[in-house]
PDB file of C-alpha atoms in Angstrom:
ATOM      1  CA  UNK S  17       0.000   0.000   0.000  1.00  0.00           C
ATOM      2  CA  UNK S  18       1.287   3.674  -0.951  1.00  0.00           C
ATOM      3  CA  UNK S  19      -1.668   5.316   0.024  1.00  0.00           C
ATOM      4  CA  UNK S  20      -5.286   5.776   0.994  1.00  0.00           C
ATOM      5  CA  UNK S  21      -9.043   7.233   0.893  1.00  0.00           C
ATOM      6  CA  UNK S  22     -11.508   7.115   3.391  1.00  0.00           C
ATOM      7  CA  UNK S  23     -14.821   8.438   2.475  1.00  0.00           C
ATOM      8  CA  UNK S  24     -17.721   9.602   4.936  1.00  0.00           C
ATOM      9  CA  UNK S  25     -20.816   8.734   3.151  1.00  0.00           C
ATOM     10  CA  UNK S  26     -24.031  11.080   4.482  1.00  0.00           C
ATOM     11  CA  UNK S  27     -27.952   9.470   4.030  1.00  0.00           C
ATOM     12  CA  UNK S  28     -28.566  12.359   1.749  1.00  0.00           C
ATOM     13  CA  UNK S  29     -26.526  11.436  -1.093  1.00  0.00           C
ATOM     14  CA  UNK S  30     -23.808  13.239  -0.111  1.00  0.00           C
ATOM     15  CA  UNK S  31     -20.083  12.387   0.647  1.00  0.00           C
ATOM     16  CA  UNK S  32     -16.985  13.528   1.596  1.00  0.00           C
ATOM     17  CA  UNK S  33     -13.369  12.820   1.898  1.00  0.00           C
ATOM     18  CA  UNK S  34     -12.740  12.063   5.395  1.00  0.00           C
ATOM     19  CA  UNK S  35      -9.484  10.998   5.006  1.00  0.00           C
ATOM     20  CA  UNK S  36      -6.668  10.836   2.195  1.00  0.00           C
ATOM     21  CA  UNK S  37      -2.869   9.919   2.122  1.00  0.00           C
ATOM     22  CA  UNK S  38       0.041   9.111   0.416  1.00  0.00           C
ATOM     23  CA  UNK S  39       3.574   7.307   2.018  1.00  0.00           C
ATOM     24  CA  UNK S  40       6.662  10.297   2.025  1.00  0.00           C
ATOM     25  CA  UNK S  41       8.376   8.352  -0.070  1.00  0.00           C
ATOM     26  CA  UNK S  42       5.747   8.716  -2.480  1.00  0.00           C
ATOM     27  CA  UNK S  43       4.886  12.094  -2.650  1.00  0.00           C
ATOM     28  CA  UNK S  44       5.402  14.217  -5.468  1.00  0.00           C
ATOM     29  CA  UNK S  45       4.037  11.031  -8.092  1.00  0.00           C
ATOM     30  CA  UNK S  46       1.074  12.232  -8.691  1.00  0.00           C
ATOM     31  CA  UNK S  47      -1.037   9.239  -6.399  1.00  0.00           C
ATOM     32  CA  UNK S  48      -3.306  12.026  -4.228  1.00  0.00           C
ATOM     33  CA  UNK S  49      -4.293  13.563  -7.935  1.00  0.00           C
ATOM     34  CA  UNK S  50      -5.138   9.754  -8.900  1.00  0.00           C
ATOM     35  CA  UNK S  51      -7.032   8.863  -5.607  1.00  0.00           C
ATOM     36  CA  UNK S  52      -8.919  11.948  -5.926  1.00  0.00           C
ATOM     37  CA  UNK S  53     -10.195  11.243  -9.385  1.00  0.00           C
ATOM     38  CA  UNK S  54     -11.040   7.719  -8.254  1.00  0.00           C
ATOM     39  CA  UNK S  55     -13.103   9.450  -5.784  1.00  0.00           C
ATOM     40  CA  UNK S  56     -14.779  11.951  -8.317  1.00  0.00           C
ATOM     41  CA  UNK S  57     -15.755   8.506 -10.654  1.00  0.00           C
ATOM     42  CA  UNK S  58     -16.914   6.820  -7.579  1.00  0.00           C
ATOM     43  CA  UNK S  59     -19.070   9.523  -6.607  1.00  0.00           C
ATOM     44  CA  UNK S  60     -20.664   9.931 -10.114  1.00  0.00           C
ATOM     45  CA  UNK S  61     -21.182   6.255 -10.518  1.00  0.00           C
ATOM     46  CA  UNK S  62     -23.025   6.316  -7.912  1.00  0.00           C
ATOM     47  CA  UNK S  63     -24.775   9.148  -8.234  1.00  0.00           C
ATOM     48  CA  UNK S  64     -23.460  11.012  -4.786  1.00  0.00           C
ATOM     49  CA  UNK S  65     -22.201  14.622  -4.625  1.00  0.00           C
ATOM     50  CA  UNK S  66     -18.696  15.163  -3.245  1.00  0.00           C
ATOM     51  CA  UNK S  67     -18.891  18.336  -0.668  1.00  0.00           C
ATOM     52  CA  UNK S  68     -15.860  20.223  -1.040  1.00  0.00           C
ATOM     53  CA  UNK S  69     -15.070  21.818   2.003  1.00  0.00           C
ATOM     54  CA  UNK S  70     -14.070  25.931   2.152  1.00  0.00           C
TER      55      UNK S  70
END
């Protein structure tokens, strides 16, 4: 494992990220930009909105 994504998932069809990391010695790859787009398909397949926080 390099890294991670924990999403909180709301009754109301919403989610958010709750959680997200990536090992030091992995930084700088380009993972976090991955996980977070894995997060944006999983959202929109199934059909949740991701809150975005300020």
């Amino acid at each position: 494992m390099i890294g991670y994504a924990i999403l909180k998932l709301h009754s109301d069809a919403h989610c958010e990220i709750y959680s997200l990391g990536v090992f030091p010695e992995f930084h700088s790859r380009g993972i976090s930009s991955r996980l977070f787009s894995e997060i944006e398909h999983f959202c929109f397949q199934n059909h949740l909105r991701l809150l975005k926080g300020p």
